[in-house]
């Protein structure tokens, strides 16, 4: 199995409810190591740049407003098959479809306010990690 890194974001709906520790426990229980982490408050423009791939979607403006509405915790998770493993731990985008025990099943409020983001592929993981972290901040 390949050791990978993936970008994770604990979103405003979760930070506002003080769920950072409970969500981090889910990552660590699944064998993912948090090798970088910081709490930041995104501007709407920064959120828009991060999610630019969704710029044409009808929910784009709402998504950017939400991501800038309160602090987020951005983090790099490392482990065997970290990208797929993190997506498994997060559960489906819509919490109504998320498997029991996943982060979104337990904590997400709606498809928009769904508690966590995780990279979807190796190329996007590299880009997303570089958007938030310098190499010197990632300690594996
Ligand atoms: P995320 O994994 O961060 O990637 C894109 C985000 O867009 C997604 O999680 C959701 O938070 C959001 N999103 C996807 N579909 C919808 C939708 N139908 N309405 C509002 N937000 C959505």
PDB file of C-alpha atoms in Angstrom, residues 84-133:
ATOM      1  CA  UNK A  84      -9.516   6.912  -0.236  1.00  0.00           C
ATOM      2  CA  UNK A  85      -9.369   6.146   3.488  1.00  0.00           C
ATOM      3  CA  UNK A  86     -10.254   9.726   4.383  1.00  0.00           C
ATOM      4  CA  UNK A  87     -13.196   9.675   1.972  1.00  0.00           C
ATOM      5  CA  UNK A  88     -14.389   6.468   3.629  1.00  0.00           C
ATOM      6  CA  UNK A  89     -14.115   8.004   7.109  1.00  0.00           C
ATOM      7  CA  UNK A  90     -15.928  11.181   5.944  1.00  0.00           C
ATOM      8  CA  UNK A  91     -18.855   9.333   4.332  1.00  0.00           C
ATOM      9  CA  UNK A  92     -20.961  10.484   1.371  1.00  0.00           C
ATOM     10  CA  UNK A  93     -21.216  14.223   0.563  1.00  0.00           C
ATOM     11  CA  UNK A  94     -24.905  14.232   1.492  1.00  0.00           C
ATOM     12  CA  UNK A  95     -25.224  13.113   5.144  1.00  0.00           C
ATOM     13  CA  UNK A  96     -28.535  11.427   4.256  1.00  0.00           C
ATOM     14  CA  UNK A  97     -26.497   8.962   2.150  1.00  0.00           C
ATOM     15  CA  UNK A  98     -23.518   8.617   4.520  1.00  0.00           C
ATOM     16  CA  UNK A  99     -22.816   5.206   6.072  1.00  0.00           C
ATOM     17  CA  UNK A 100     -23.351   4.832   9.836  1.00  0.00           C
ATOM     18  CA  UNK A 101     -20.312   5.742  11.909  1.00  0.00           C
ATOM     19  CA  UNK A 102     -18.872   8.121   9.310  1.00  0.00           C
ATOM     20  CA  UNK A 103     -18.157  11.751  10.176  1.00  0.00           C
ATOM     21  CA  UNK A 104     -20.922  13.091   7.948  1.00  0.00           C
ATOM     22  CA  UNK A 105     -23.475  10.577   9.236  1.00  0.00           C
ATOM     23  CA  UNK A 106     -22.713  11.564  12.828  1.00  0.00           C
ATOM     24  CA  UNK A 107     -22.073  15.281  12.547  1.00  0.00           C
ATOM     25  CA  UNK A 108     -23.084  16.869   9.212  1.00  0.00           C
ATOM     26  CA  UNK A 109     -26.141  19.088   9.091  1.00  0.00           C
ATOM     27  CA  UNK A 110     -26.883  19.110   5.331  1.00  0.00           C
ATOM     28  CA  UNK A 111     -25.247  18.553   1.930  1.00  0.00           C
ATOM     29  CA  UNK A 112     -23.892  22.117   2.086  1.00  0.00           C
ATOM     30  CA  UNK A 113     -22.945  22.166   5.774  1.00  0.00           C
ATOM     31  CA  UNK A 114     -21.326  18.750   5.754  1.00  0.00           C
ATOM     32  CA  UNK A 115     -18.593  19.185   8.404  1.00  0.00           C
ATOM     33  CA  UNK A 116     -15.543  18.069   6.392  1.00  0.00           C
ATOM     34  CA  UNK A 117     -13.838  18.301   3.010  1.00  0.00           C
ATOM     35  CA  UNK A 118     -11.318  15.787   1.688  1.00  0.00           C
ATOM     36  CA  UNK A 119      -9.279  15.707  -1.531  1.00  0.00           C
ATOM     37  CA  UNK A 120     -10.680  13.398  -4.210  1.00  0.00           C
ATOM     38  CA  UNK A 121      -7.500  12.302  -6.048  1.00  0.00           C
ATOM     39  CA  UNK A 122      -3.696  12.418  -5.840  1.00  0.00           C
ATOM     40  CA  UNK A 123      -3.354  15.417  -8.152  1.00  0.00           C
ATOM     41  CA  UNK A 124      -5.973  17.497  -6.347  1.00  0.00           C
ATOM     42  CA  UNK A 125      -4.503  16.481  -2.973  1.00  0.00           C
ATOM     43  CA  UNK A 126      -1.103  17.886  -3.990  1.00  0.00           C
ATOM     44  CA  UNK A 127      -2.692  21.133  -5.240  1.00  0.00           C
ATOM     45  CA  UNK A 128      -4.950  21.533  -2.211  1.00  0.00           C
ATOM     46  CA  UNK A 129      -2.134  20.861   0.283  1.00  0.00           C
ATOM     47  CA  UNK A 130       0.056  23.449  -1.477  1.00  0.00           C
ATOM     48  CA  UNK A 131      -2.799  25.992  -1.293  1.00  0.00           C
ATOM     49  CA  UNK A 132      -2.669  26.003   2.515  1.00  0.00           C
ATOM     50  CA  UNK A 133       0.723  24.676   3.619  1.00  0.00           C
TER      51      UNK A 133
END
